[in-house]
PDB file of C-alpha atoms in Angstrom:
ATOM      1  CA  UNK D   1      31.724  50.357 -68.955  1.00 61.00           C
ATOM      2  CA  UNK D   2      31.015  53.532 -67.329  1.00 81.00           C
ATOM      3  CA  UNK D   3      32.103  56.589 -68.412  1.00 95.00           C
ATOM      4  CA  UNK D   4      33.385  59.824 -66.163  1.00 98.00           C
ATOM      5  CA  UNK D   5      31.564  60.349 -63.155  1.00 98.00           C
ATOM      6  CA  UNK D   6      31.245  63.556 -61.044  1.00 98.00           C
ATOM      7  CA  UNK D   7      29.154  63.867 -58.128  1.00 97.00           C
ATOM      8  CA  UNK D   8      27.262  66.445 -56.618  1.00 98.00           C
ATOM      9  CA  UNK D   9      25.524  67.715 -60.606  1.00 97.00           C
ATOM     10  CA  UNK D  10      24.190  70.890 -58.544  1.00 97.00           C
ATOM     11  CA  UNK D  11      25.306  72.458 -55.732  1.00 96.00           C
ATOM     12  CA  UNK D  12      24.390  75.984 -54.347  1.00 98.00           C
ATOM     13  CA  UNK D  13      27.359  77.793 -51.950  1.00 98.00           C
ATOM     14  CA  UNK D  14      27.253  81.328 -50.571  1.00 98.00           C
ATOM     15  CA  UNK D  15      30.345  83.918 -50.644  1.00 98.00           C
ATOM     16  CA  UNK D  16      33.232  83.195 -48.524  1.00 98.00           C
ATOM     17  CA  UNK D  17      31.770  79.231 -48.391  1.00 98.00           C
ATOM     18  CA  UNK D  18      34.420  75.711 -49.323  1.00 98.00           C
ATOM     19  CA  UNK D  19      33.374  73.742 -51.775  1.00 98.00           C
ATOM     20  CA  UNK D  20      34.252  69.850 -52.588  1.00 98.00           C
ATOM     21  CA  UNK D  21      33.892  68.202 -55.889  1.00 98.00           C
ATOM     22  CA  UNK D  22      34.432  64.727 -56.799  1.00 98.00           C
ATOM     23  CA  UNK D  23      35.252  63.320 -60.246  1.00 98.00           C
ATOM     24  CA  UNK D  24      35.853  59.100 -60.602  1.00 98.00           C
ATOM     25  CA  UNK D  25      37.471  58.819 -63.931  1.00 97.00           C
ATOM     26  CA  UNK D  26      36.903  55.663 -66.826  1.00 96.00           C
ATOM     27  CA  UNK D  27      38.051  52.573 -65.351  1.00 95.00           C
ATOM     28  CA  UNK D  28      41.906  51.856 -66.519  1.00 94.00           C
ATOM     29  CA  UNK D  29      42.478  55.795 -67.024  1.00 95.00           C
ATOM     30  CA  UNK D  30      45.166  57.093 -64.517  1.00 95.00           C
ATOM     31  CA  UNK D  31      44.566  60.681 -65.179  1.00 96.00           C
ATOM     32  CA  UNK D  32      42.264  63.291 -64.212  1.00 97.00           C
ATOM     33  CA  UNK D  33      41.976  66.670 -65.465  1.00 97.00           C
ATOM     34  CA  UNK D  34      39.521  69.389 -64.073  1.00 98.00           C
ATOM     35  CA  UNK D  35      38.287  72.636 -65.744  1.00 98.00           C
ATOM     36  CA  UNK D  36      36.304  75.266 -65.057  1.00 98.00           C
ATOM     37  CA  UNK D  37      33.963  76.413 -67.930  1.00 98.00           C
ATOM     38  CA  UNK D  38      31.596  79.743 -67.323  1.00 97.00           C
ATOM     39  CA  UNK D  39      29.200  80.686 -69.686  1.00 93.00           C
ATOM     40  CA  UNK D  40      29.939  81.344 -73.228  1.00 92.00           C
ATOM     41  CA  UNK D  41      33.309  80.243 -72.949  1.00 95.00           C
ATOM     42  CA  UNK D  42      34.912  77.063 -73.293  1.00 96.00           C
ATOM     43  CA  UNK D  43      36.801  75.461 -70.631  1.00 98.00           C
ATOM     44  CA  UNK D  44      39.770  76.470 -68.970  1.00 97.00           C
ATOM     45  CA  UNK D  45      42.035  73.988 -67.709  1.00 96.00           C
ATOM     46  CA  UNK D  46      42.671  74.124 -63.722  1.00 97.00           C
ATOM     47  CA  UNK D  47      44.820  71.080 -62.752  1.00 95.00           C
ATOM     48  CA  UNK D  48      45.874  67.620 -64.002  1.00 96.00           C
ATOM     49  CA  UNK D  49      47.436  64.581 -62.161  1.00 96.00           C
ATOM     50  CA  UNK D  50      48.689  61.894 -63.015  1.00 94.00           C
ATOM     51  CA  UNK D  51      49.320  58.946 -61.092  1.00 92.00           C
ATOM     52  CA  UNK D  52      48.792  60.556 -58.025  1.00 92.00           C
ATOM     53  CA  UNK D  53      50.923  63.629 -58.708  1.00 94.00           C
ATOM     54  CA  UNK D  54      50.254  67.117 -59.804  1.00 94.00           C
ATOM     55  CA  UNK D  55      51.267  67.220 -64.001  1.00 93.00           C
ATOM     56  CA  UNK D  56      49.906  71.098 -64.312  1.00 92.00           C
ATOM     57  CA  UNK D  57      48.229  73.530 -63.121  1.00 94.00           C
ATOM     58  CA  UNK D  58      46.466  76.338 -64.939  1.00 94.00           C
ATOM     59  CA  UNK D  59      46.073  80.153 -64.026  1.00 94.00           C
ATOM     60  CA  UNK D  60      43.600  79.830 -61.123  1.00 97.00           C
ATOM     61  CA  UNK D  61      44.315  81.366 -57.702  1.00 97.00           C
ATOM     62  CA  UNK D  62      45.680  79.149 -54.506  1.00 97.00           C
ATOM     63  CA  UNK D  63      42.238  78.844 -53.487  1.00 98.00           C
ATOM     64  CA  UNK D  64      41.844  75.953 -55.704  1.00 98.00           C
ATOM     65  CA  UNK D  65      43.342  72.680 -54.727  1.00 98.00           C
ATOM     66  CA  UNK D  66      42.789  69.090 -55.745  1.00 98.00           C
ATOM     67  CA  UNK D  67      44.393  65.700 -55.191  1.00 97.00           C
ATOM     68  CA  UNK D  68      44.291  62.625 -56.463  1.00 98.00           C
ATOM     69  CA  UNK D  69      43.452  58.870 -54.781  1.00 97.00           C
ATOM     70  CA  UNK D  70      44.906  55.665 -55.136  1.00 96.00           C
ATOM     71  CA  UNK D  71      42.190  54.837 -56.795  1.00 96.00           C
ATOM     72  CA  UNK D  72      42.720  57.370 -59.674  1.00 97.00           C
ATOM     73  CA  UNK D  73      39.631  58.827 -58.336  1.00 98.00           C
ATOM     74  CA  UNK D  74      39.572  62.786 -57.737  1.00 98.00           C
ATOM     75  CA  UNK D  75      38.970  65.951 -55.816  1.00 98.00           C
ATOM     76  CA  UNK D  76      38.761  69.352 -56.330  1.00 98.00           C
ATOM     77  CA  UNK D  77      38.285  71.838 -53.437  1.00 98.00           C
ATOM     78  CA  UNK D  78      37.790  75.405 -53.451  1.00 98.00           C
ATOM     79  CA  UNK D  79      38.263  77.845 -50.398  1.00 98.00           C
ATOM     80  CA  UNK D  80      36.863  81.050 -49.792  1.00 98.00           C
ATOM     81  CA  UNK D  81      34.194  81.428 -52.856  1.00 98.00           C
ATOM     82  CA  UNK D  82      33.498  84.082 -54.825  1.00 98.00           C
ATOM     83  CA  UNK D  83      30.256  85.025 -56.910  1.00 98.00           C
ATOM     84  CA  UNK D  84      33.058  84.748 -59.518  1.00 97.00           C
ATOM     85  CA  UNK D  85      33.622  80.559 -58.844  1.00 98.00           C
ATOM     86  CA  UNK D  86      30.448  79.856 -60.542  1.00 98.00           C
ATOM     87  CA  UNK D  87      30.785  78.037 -63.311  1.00 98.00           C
ATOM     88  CA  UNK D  88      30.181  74.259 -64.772  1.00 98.00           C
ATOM     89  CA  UNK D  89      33.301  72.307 -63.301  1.00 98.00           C
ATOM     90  CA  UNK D  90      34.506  69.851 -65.555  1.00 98.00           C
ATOM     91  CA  UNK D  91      36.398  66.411 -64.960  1.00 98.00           C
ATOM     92  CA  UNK D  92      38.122  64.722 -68.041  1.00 97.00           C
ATOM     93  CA  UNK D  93      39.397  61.282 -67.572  1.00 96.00           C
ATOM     94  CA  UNK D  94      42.520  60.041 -70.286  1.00 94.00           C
ATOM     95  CA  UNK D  95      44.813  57.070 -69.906  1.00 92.00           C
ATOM     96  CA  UNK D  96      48.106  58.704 -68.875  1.00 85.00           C
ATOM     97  CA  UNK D  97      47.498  62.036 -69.452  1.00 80.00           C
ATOM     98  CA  UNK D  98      49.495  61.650 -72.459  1.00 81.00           C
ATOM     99  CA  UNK D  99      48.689  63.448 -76.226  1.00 82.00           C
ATOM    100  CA  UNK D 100      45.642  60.968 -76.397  1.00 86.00           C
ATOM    101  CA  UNK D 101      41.982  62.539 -76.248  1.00 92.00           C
ATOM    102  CA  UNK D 102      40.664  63.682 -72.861  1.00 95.00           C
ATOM    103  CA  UNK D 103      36.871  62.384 -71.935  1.00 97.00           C
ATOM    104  CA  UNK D 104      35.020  64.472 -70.143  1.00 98.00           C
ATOM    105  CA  UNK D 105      32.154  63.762 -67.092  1.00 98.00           C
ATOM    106  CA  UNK D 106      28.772  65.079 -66.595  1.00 98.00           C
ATOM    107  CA  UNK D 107      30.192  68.322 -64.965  1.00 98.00           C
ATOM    108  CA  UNK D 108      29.094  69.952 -61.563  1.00 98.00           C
ATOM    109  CA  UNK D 109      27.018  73.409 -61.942  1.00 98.00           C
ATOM    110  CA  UNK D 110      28.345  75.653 -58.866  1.00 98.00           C
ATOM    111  CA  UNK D 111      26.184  78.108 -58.125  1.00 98.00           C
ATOM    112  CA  UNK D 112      27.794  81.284 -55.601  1.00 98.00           C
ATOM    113  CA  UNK D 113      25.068  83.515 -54.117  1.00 97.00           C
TER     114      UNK D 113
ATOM    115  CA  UNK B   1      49.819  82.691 -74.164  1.00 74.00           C
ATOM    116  CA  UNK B   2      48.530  80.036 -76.749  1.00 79.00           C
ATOM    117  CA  UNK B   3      45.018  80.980 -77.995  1.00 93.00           C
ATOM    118  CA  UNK B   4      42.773  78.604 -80.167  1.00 97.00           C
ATOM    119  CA  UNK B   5      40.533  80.920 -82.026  1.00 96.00           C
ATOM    120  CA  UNK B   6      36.871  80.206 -83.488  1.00 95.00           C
ATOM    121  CA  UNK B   7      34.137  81.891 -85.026  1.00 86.00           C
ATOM    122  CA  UNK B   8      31.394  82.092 -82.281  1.00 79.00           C
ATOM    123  CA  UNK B   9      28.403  82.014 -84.768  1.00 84.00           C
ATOM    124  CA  UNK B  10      26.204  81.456 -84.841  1.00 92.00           C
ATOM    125  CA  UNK B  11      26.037  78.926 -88.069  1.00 96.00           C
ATOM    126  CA  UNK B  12      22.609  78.373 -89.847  1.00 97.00           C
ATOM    127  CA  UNK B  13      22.557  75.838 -92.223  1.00 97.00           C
ATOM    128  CA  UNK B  14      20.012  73.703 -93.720  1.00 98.00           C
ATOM    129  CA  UNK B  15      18.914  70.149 -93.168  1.00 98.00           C
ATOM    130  CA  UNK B  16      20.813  67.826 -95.414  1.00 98.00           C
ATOM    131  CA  UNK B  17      23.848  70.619 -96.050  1.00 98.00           C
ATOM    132  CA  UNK B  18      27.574  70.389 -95.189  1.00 98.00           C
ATOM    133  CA  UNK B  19      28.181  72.598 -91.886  1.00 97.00           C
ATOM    134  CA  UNK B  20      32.123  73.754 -91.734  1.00 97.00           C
ATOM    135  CA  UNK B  21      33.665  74.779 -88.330  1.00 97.00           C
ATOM    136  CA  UNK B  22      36.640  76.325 -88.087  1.00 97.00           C
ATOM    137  CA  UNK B  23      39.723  76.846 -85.674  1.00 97.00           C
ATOM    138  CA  UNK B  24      42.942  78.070 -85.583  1.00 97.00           C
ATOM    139  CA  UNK B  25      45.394  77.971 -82.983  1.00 97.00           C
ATOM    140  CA  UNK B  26      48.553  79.970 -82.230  1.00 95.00           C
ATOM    141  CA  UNK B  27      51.228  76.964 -80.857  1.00 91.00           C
ATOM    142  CA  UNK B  28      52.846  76.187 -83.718  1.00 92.00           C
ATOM    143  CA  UNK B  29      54.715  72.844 -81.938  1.00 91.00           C
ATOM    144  CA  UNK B  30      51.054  71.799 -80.932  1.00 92.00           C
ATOM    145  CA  UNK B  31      50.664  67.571 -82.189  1.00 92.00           C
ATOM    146  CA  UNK B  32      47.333  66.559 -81.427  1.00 94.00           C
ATOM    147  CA  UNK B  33      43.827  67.518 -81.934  1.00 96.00           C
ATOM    148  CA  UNK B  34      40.332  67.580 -80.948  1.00 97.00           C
ATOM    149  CA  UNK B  35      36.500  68.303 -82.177  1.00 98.00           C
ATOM    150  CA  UNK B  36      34.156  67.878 -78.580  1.00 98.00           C
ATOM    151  CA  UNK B  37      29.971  68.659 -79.375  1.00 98.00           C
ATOM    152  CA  UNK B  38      28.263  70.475 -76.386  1.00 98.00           C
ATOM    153  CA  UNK B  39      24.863  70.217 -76.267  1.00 98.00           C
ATOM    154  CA  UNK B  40      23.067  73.820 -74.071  1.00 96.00           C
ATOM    155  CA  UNK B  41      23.549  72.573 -70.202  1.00 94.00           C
ATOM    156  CA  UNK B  42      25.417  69.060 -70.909  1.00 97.00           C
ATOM    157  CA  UNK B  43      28.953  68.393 -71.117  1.00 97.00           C
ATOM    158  CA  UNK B  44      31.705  68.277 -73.741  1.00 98.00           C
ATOM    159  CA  UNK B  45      31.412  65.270 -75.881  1.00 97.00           C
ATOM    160  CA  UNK B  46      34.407  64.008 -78.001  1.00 97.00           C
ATOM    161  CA  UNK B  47      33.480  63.784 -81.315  1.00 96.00           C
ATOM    162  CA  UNK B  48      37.177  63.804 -83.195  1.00 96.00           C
ATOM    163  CA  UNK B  49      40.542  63.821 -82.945  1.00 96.00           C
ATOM    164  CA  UNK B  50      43.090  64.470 -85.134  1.00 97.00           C
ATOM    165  CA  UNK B  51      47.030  64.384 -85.548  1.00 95.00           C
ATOM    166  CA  UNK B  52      48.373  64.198 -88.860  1.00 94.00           C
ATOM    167  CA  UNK B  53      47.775  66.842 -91.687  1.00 96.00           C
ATOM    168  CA  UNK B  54      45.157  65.998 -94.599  1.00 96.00           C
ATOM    169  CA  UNK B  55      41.921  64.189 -93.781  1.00 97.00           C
ATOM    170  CA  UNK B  56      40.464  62.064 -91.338  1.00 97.00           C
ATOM    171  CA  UNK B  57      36.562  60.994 -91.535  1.00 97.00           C
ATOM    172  CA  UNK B  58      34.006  59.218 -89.020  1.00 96.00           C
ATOM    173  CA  UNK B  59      30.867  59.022 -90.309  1.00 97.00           C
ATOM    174  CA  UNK B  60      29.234  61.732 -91.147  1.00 98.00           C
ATOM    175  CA  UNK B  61      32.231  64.181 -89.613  1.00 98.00           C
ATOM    176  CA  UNK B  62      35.832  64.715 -91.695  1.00 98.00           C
ATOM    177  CA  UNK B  63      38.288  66.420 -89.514  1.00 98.00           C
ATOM    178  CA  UNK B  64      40.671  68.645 -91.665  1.00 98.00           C
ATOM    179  CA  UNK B  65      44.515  69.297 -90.130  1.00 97.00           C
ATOM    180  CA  UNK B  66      46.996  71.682 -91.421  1.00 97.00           C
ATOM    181  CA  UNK B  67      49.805  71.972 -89.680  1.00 95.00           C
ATOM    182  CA  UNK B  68      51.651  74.525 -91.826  1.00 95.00           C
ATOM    183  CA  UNK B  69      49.017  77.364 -91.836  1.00 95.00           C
ATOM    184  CA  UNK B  70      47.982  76.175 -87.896  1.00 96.00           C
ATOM    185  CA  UNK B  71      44.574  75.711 -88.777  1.00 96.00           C
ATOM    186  CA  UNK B  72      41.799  72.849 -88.070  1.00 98.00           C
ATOM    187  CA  UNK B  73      38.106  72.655 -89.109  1.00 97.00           C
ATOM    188  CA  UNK B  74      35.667  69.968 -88.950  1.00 98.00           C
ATOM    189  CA  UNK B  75      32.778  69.214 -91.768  1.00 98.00           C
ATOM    190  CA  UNK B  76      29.538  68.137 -90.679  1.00 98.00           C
ATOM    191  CA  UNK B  77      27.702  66.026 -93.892  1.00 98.00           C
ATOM    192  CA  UNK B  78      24.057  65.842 -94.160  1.00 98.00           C
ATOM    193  CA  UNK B  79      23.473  67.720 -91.442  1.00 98.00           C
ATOM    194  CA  UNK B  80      20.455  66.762 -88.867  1.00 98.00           C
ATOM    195  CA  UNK B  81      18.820  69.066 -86.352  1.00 97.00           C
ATOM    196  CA  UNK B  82      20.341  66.836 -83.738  1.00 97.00           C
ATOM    197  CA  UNK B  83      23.429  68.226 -84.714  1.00 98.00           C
ATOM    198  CA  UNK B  84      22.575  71.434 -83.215  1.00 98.00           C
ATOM    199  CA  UNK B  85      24.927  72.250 -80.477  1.00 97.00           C
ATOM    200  CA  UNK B  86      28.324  74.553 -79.712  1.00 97.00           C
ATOM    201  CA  UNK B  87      31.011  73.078 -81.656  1.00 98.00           C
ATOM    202  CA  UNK B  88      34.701  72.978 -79.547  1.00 98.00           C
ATOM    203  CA  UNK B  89      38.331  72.836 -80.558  1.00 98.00           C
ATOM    204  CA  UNK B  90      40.943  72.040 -78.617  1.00 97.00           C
ATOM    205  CA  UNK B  91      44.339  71.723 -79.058  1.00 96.00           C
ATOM    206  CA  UNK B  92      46.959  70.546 -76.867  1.00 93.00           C
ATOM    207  CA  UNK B  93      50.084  72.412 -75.884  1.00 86.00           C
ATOM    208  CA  UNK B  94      53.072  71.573 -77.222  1.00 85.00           C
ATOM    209  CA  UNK B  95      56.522  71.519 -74.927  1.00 83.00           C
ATOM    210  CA  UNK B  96      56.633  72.340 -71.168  1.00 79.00           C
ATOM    211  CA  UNK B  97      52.497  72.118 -70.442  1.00 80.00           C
ATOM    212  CA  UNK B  98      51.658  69.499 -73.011  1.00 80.00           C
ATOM    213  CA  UNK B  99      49.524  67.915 -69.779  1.00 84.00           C
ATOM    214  CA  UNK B 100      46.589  70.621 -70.974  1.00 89.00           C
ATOM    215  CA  UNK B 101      44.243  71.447 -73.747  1.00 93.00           C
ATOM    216  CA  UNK B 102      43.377  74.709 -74.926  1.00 95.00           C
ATOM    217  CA  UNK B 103      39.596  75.448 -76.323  1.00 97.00           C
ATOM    218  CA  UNK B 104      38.511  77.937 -78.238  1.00 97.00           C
ATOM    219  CA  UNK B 105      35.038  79.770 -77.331  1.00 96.00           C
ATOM    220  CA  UNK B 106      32.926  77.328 -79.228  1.00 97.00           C
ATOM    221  CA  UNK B 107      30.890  77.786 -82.787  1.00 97.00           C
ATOM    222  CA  UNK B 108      26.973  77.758 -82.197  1.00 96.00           C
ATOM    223  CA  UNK B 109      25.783  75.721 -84.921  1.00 97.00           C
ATOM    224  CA  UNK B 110      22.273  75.569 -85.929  1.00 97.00           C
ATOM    225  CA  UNK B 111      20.257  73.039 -88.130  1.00 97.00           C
ATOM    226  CA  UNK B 112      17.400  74.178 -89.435  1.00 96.00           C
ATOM    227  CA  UNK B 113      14.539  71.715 -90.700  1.00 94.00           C
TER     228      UNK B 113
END
């Protein structure tokens, strides 16, 4: 089966740019989770849904938004950039976003110049 | 705020010796557990996860809970130089935001052949 999947892996924005990631989670998992990780750090949790509806969201400003399809699949979308924003972006797929372990994609490496 | 707290390393140890990563964590209602590997320029990888106290072991890894004093750690047996990589907890909030995990910074653990 495959696992997480996060598409683009690279992608290079300048200041004041929008940015749209995409994250397909494990096939039966209803829940997406995405995090932002910079370096050094671990990740920091921006937003989970479940079943198509917004469970959390973490300390990140309004400029970050994401939804999620009928087909569990995901998007996150970031508005105005800042050199700040760049960071490895991190999807984790779990069942139903219950205490079970979270599994996490390949990542996307934003770059803000 | 609930922190998860680890020693950033970096941890030198031997081929063939027991590595031990630690983590402790301030949510004291906090139920489940979790031990992800990252590799330098890869994605978390879930190695463990815990939710009882006392022992649990896969392999090679034994994942060590204790509720009381809020405190996790992991054991790496035999280590190999493949285990080389930055070592994350997480923990996941108890209560109101129980949708999220929490990492610590990550231990840098090094094998040495």
């Amino acid at each position: 089966d495959a696992g997480v999947t996060q598409s683009p892996t690279h992608l290079i924005k300048t200041r004041g740019q929008h940015v749209t990631l995409r994250c397909s989670p494990i096939s039966g998992h209803k829940s997406v989770s995405w995090y932002q990780q910079v370096l050094g750090q671990g990740p920091q949790f921006i937003f989970q849904y479940y079943e198509k509806e917004e469970r959390g969201r973490g300390n990140f400003p309004d400029r970050f938004s994401a939804r999620q399809f009928p087909n569990y699949s995901s998007e996150l979308n970031v508005n105005a950039l800042l050199l700040g924003d760049s960071a490895l972006y991190l999807c984790a797929s779990s069942l139903d976003g219950g205490p079970g372990a979270q599994y996490f994609g390949p990542g996307t490496r934003l770059l803000v110049l | 705020q609930k922190e998860v707290e680890q020693n950033s390393g970096p941890l030198s140890v031997p081929e063939g010796a027991i590595a031990s990563l630690n983590c402790t964590y301030s949510d004291r209602g906090s139920q489940s557990f979790f031990w992800y590997r990252q590799y330098s320029g890869k994605s978390p990888e879930l190695i463990m996860s815990i939710y009882s106290n006392g022992d649990k072991e896969d392999g090679r890894f034994t994942a060590q809970l204790n509720k009381a004093s809020q405190y996790v750690s992991l054991l790496i047996r035999d280590s190999q130089p493949s285990d080389s990589a930055t070592y994350l907890c997480a923990v996941r909030n108890s209560g109101g935001s129980n949708y999220k995990l929490t990492f610590g910074k990550g231990t840098l653990l090094t094998v040495n052949p």
